[in-house]
Short mmCIF file of C-alpha atoms in Angstrom, two decimals:
data_model
loop_
_atom_site.label_atom_id
_atom_site.label_comp_id
_atom_site.label_asym_id
_atom_site.label_seq_id
_atom_site.Cartn_x
_atom_site.Cartn_y
_atom_site.Cartn_z
CA MET A 257 9.99 -8.52 -29.01
CA THR A 258 12.41 -11.11 -27.83
CA THR A 259 12.27 -12.70 -24.35
CA THR A 260 15.06 -10.55 -23.11
CA ASP A 261 13.30 -7.52 -24.30
CA ALA A 262 10.17 -8.30 -22.43
CA PRO A 263 9.39 -5.94 -19.50
CA THR A 264 9.69 -7.27 -15.93
CA ALA A 265 6.79 -7.36 -13.59
CA VAL A 266 8.11 -4.29 -11.73
CA GLN A 267 8.45 -2.42 -15.00
CA VAL A 268 4.88 -3.28 -15.88
CA PHE A 269 3.65 -2.23 -12.47
CA ARG A 270 5.52 1.00 -12.54
CA ALA A 271 4.12 1.81 -16.00
CA LEU A 272 0.46 1.26 -14.83
CA HIS A 273 0.99 4.47 -12.65
CA HIS A 274 1.55 6.73 -15.71
CA GLY A 275 -0.37 8.05 -18.60
CA ARG A 276 -3.79 7.18 -17.21
CA PRO A 277 -6.93 9.17 -18.05
CA ALA A 278 -8.34 11.05 -15.05
CA GLY A 279 -11.39 8.84 -14.72
CA ASP A 280 -9.39 5.59 -15.05
CA PRO A 281 -7.00 5.29 -12.04
CA LEU A 282 -5.12 2.15 -11.21
CA VAL A 283 -7.32 0.20 -8.89
CA LEU A 284 -5.59 -2.33 -6.67
CA ALA A 285 -7.55 -4.81 -4.60
CA ASN A 286 -6.07 -5.71 -1.21
CA PRO A 287 -5.78 -9.44 -0.56
CA TRP A 288 -4.90 -11.00 2.78
CA ASP A 289 -4.27 -14.58 1.67
CA ALA A 290 -3.95 -16.79 -1.40
CA VAL A 291 -7.80 -17.30 -1.69
CA SER A 292 -8.56 -13.71 -1.76
CA ALA A 293 -5.65 -12.95 -4.08
CA ARG A 294 -6.73 -15.52 -6.60
CA ALA A 295 -10.32 -14.20 -6.43
CA PHE A 296 -9.22 -10.61 -7.25
CA ALA A 297 -6.80 -11.67 -9.99
CA GLU A 298 -9.41 -13.89 -11.57
CA ALA A 299 -11.92 -11.00 -11.44
CA GLY A 300 -9.55 -8.92 -13.61
CA PHE A 301 -7.44 -6.77 -11.34
CA ARG A 302 -4.21 -6.13 -13.12
CA ALA A 303 -2.21 -5.86 -9.98
CA LEU A 304 -2.74 -6.33 -6.15
CA ALA A 305 -1.57 -4.58 -3.01
CA THR A 306 -1.52 -6.53 0.32
CA SER A 307 -3.10 -5.08 3.30
CA SER A 308 -0.94 -5.33 6.41
CA GLY A 309 -3.99 -4.76 8.65
CA ALA A 310 -5.99 -7.61 7.00
CA ILE A 311 -2.97 -9.88 7.01
CA ALA A 312 -2.37 -9.06 10.70
CA ALA A 313 -6.12 -10.04 11.43
CA VAL A 314 -5.96 -13.35 9.69
CA LEU A 315 -2.77 -14.25 11.39
CA GLY A 316 -4.19 -13.32 14.87
CA TYR A 317 -2.32 -10.04 15.56
CA ALA A 318 -3.43 -6.44 15.89
CA ASP A 319 -2.48 -3.85 13.20
CA GLY A 320 0.48 -1.51 13.74
CA GLU A 321 3.44 -3.76 13.28
CA GLN A 322 2.28 -6.31 15.90
CA THR A 323 2.76 -9.07 13.22
CA PRO A 324 6.37 -10.47 13.36
CA ALA A 325 8.29 -9.47 10.22
CA ASP A 326 8.97 -13.17 9.38
CA GLU A 327 5.20 -13.91 9.31
CA MET A 328 4.35 -10.88 7.33
CA PHE A 329 6.89 -11.58 4.61
CA ALA A 330 5.80 -15.18 4.62
CA ALA A 331 2.25 -14.14 4.00
CA VAL A 332 3.34 -11.79 1.14
CA ALA A 333 5.22 -14.66 -0.49
CA ARG A 334 2.25 -16.92 -0.31
CA ILE A 335 0.04 -14.28 -1.96
CA VAL A 336 2.70 -13.69 -4.67
CA ARG A 337 2.84 -17.52 -5.36
CA ALA A 338 -0.91 -17.71 -5.76
CA VAL A 339 -1.35 -15.31 -8.69
CA ASP A 340 0.24 -14.24 -11.91
CA VAL A 341 -0.27 -10.45 -11.52
CA PRO A 342 2.18 -8.11 -9.80
CA VAL A 343 1.86 -7.78 -6.08
CA THR A 344 2.96 -4.88 -3.94
CA ALA A 345 3.32 -5.33 -0.22
CA ASP A 346 2.19 -3.21 2.69
CA ILE A 347 5.06 -3.46 5.09
CA GLU A 348 3.94 -0.76 7.48
CA ALA A 349 6.99 1.33 8.77
CA GLY A 350 9.53 -1.43 7.90
CA TYR A 351 9.56 -3.48 11.13
CA GLY A 352 12.74 -1.80 12.25
CA LEU A 353 14.73 -3.34 9.47
CA ALA A 354 17.42 -1.52 7.58
CA PRO A 355 16.68 -0.55 4.00
CA LYS A 356 19.00 -3.19 2.63
CA GLU A 357 17.27 -6.01 4.44
CA LEU A 358 13.81 -4.64 3.63
CA VAL A 359 14.70 -4.69 -0.07
CA GLU A 360 16.25 -8.19 0.10
CA ARG A 361 13.26 -9.60 1.91
CA LEU A 362 10.71 -7.91 -0.51
CA LEU A 363 12.56 -9.30 -3.53
CA GLU A 364 12.80 -12.70 -1.88
CA ALA A 365 8.99 -12.68 -1.26
CA GLY A 366 8.52 -11.81 -4.99
CA ALA A 367 6.94 -8.36 -4.43
CA VAL A 368 7.17 -5.63 -7.04
CA GLY A 369 6.86 -2.85 -4.57
CA CYS A 370 5.80 -1.73 -1.02
CA ASN A 371 4.11 0.85 1.13
CA LEU A 372 6.24 2.57 3.78
CA GLU A 373 4.65 4.89 6.32
CA ASP A 374 6.04 8.12 7.77
CA SER A 375 4.73 7.65 11.31
CA ASP A 376 5.77 5.52 14.28
CA PRO A 377 3.38 2.62 14.68
CA VAL A 378 4.11 2.48 18.50
CA THR A 379 3.76 6.14 19.45
CA GLY A 380 1.36 7.14 16.47
CA ARG A 381 3.59 10.21 15.92
CA LEU A 382 4.88 11.51 12.63
CA LYS A 383 8.55 11.04 11.78
CA ASP A 384 10.74 13.96 11.00
CA ALA A 385 10.15 14.44 7.19
CA GLY A 386 13.74 15.19 6.38
CA ARG A 387 15.07 12.19 8.24
CA HIS A 388 12.35 9.98 6.70
CA ALA A 389 13.08 11.27 3.21
CA ASP A 390 16.84 10.38 3.76
CA TRP A 391 15.73 6.84 4.74
CA LEU A 392 13.61 6.48 1.58
CA THR A 393 16.48 7.63 -0.42
CA GLU A 394 18.67 4.80 1.10
CA PHE A 395 15.90 2.35 0.40
CA GLN A 396 15.64 3.35 -3.24
CA ALA A 397 19.33 3.26 -3.69
CA GLU A 398 19.25 -0.32 -2.36
CA ALA A 399 16.27 -1.20 -4.52
CA ALA A 400 17.98 0.13 -7.67
CA GLY A 401 14.62 0.24 -9.69
CA ARG A 402 13.55 -3.23 -8.78
CA LEU A 403 10.66 -2.07 -6.44
CA VAL A 404 7.99 0.48 -6.73
CA LEU A 405 7.94 2.63 -3.68
CA ASN A 406 4.49 4.00 -2.36
CA ALA A 407 5.31 6.55 0.32
CA ARG A 408 2.55 6.87 2.89
CA VAL A 409 2.03 10.27 4.26
CA ASP A 410 0.14 10.24 7.65
CA THR A 411 -0.55 13.89 8.30
CA PHE A 412 -4.29 13.26 8.00
CA LEU A 413 -4.03 10.33 10.29
CA TYR A 414 -1.76 11.60 13.07
CA GLY A 415 -0.73 15.17 11.98
CA ASP A 416 -2.30 18.59 11.90
CA ARG A 417 -4.40 17.63 8.82
CA ASP A 418 -2.97 20.66 7.10
CA VAL A 419 -2.90 19.98 3.28
CA ALA A 420 0.11 22.20 2.84
CA ASP A 421 1.99 19.96 5.17
CA ALA A 422 0.72 16.88 3.32
CA VAL A 423 1.90 18.40 -0.08
CA ALA A 424 5.33 19.32 1.38
CA ARG A 425 5.88 15.87 2.74
CA SER A 426 4.69 14.29 -0.49
CA ARG A 427 7.03 16.38 -2.65
CA ARG A 428 9.88 15.63 -0.34
CA TYR A 429 9.37 11.90 -0.52
CA ALA A 430 8.94 12.15 -4.37
CA GLU A 431 12.23 13.98 -4.47
CA ALA A 432 13.71 11.03 -2.43
CA GLY A 433 12.72 8.68 -5.19
CA ALA A 434 9.21 7.49 -4.23
CA ASP A 435 7.25 6.38 -7.24
CA CYS A 436 3.93 7.13 -5.70
CA VAL A 437 2.68 9.05 -2.54
CA TYR A 438 -0.15 7.96 -0.28
CA PRO A 439 -1.69 10.75 1.80
CA ILE A 440 -3.95 8.25 3.72
CA LEU A 441 -7.37 9.55 4.68
CA ALA A 442 -6.91 12.82 2.85
CA PRO A 443 -10.34 14.56 2.48
CA VAL A 444 -11.39 14.18 -1.09
CA GLU A 445 -11.68 17.95 -1.52
CA PHE A 446 -7.84 18.07 -1.09
CA LEU A 447 -7.18 15.56 -3.77
CA PRO A 448 -6.70 18.17 -6.59
CA GLU A 449 -4.24 20.22 -4.58
CA LEU A 450 -2.24 17.09 -3.53
CA ALA A 451 -2.22 15.81 -7.11
CA ALA A 452 -0.97 19.16 -8.38
CA GLY A 453 1.75 19.61 -5.79
CA ALA A 454 2.96 16.13 -4.78
CA GLY A 455 5.44 15.60 -7.65
CA ALA A 456 4.34 11.86 -7.98
CA PRO A 457 1.26 10.03 -8.64
CA VAL A 458 -1.17 10.11 -5.67
CA ASN A 459 -2.68 6.96 -4.04
CA ALA A 460 -6.27 7.59 -2.61
CA LEU A 461 -7.99 5.37 -0.10
CA ALA A 462 -11.57 4.35 -1.22
CA LEU A 463 -13.88 4.10 1.69
CA PRO A 464 -17.25 2.39 1.98
CA GLY A 465 -19.91 4.92 1.13
CA GLY A 466 -17.41 7.38 -0.27
CA PRO A 467 -16.56 8.39 -3.91
CA SER A 468 -16.00 5.50 -6.37
CA PRO A 469 -12.48 4.97 -7.72
CA ALA A 470 -13.41 6.69 -10.93
CA GLN A 471 -14.67 9.79 -9.06
CA LEU A 472 -11.46 9.85 -6.92
CA GLY A 473 -9.51 9.48 -10.17
CA ARG A 474 -11.26 12.56 -11.60
CA LEU A 475 -10.32 14.42 -8.47
CA GLY A 476 -6.55 13.71 -9.02
CA ALA A 477 -5.83 10.25 -7.71
CA THR A 478 -3.79 7.97 -9.95
CA ARG A 479 -3.90 4.89 -7.84
CA ILE A 480 -6.78 3.57 -5.69
CA THR A 481 -6.63 1.06 -2.80
CA PHE A 482 -9.09 -0.04 -0.17
CA GLY A 483 -6.94 -0.86 2.77
CA HIS A 484 -8.37 -3.46 5.23
CA THR A 485 -12.00 -2.53 4.33
CA LEU A 486 -12.29 -5.45 1.94
CA HIS A 487 -11.33 -7.92 4.61
CA HIS A 488 -13.66 -6.20 7.11
CA ARG A 489 -16.59 -6.96 4.72
CA ILE A 490 -15.66 -10.66 4.53
CA ALA A 491 -15.19 -10.85 8.27
CA ALA A 492 -18.59 -9.37 8.77
CA THR A 493 -20.16 -11.95 6.44
CA VAL A 494 -18.47 -14.72 8.34
CA GLN A 495 -19.77 -13.40 11.55
CA GLU A 496 -23.33 -13.41 10.25
CA LEU A 497 -22.83 -16.95 8.97
CA ALA A 498 -21.47 -18.03 12.35
CA THR A 499 -24.45 -16.46 14.13
CA GLU A 500 -26.90 -18.18 11.69
CA LEU A 501 -25.22 -21.59 12.21
CA SER A 502 -25.05 -21.29 15.97
CA ALA A 503 -28.85 -20.43 15.97
CA ASP A 504 -29.55 -23.70 14.02
CA ALA A 505 -27.21 -25.82 16.02
#
């Protein structure tokens, strides 16, 4: 293979979502800074997915688009520079930016993809599925294959928790060009139905004490992420250390 024939990082990342055995989903650790990103990459993760909630915490902001867009994209860029594996970015609901600017800023940061949510971070209400699908179509047209889009479906977070609604939204977003759909907090018993009806690979959230990534994969998930739970574990350890040090001071 010549250099010009070598696949790009986004092509490699997109390919990781397809042709996977049921018990071998794509597992993406969720870094929040360069140190955590290097640790995950050195541990053997083939790709990483930033956590907006974790990045917000380390930057001193609350989750839910409280982090200024400039600071979020700068944090993503630092993570990308720190590792040699593909990095996809959690950019919440897009910070009010138009699809063209979102694409430009993601590419400038070096990301190979992104998460985009279908709820309003201010009101906590679901967006109209049709209008959101149109917006995703516009985003994908601007991306022109240069980004892997993971469309988050928030029906189990803010909606009626009806699996049929989650399947319908997932399929609509897949038809709009999403490479993967993410029905966050979907009960594990719904994963087979979601996988069968979504029309795209399904991202599942692995929670502490819940099914393992392999188990989630066997239930139908193609891609596994951990959200901000990994950072929560580190923050808890730091708090324990601080308490220990203060007791000895």
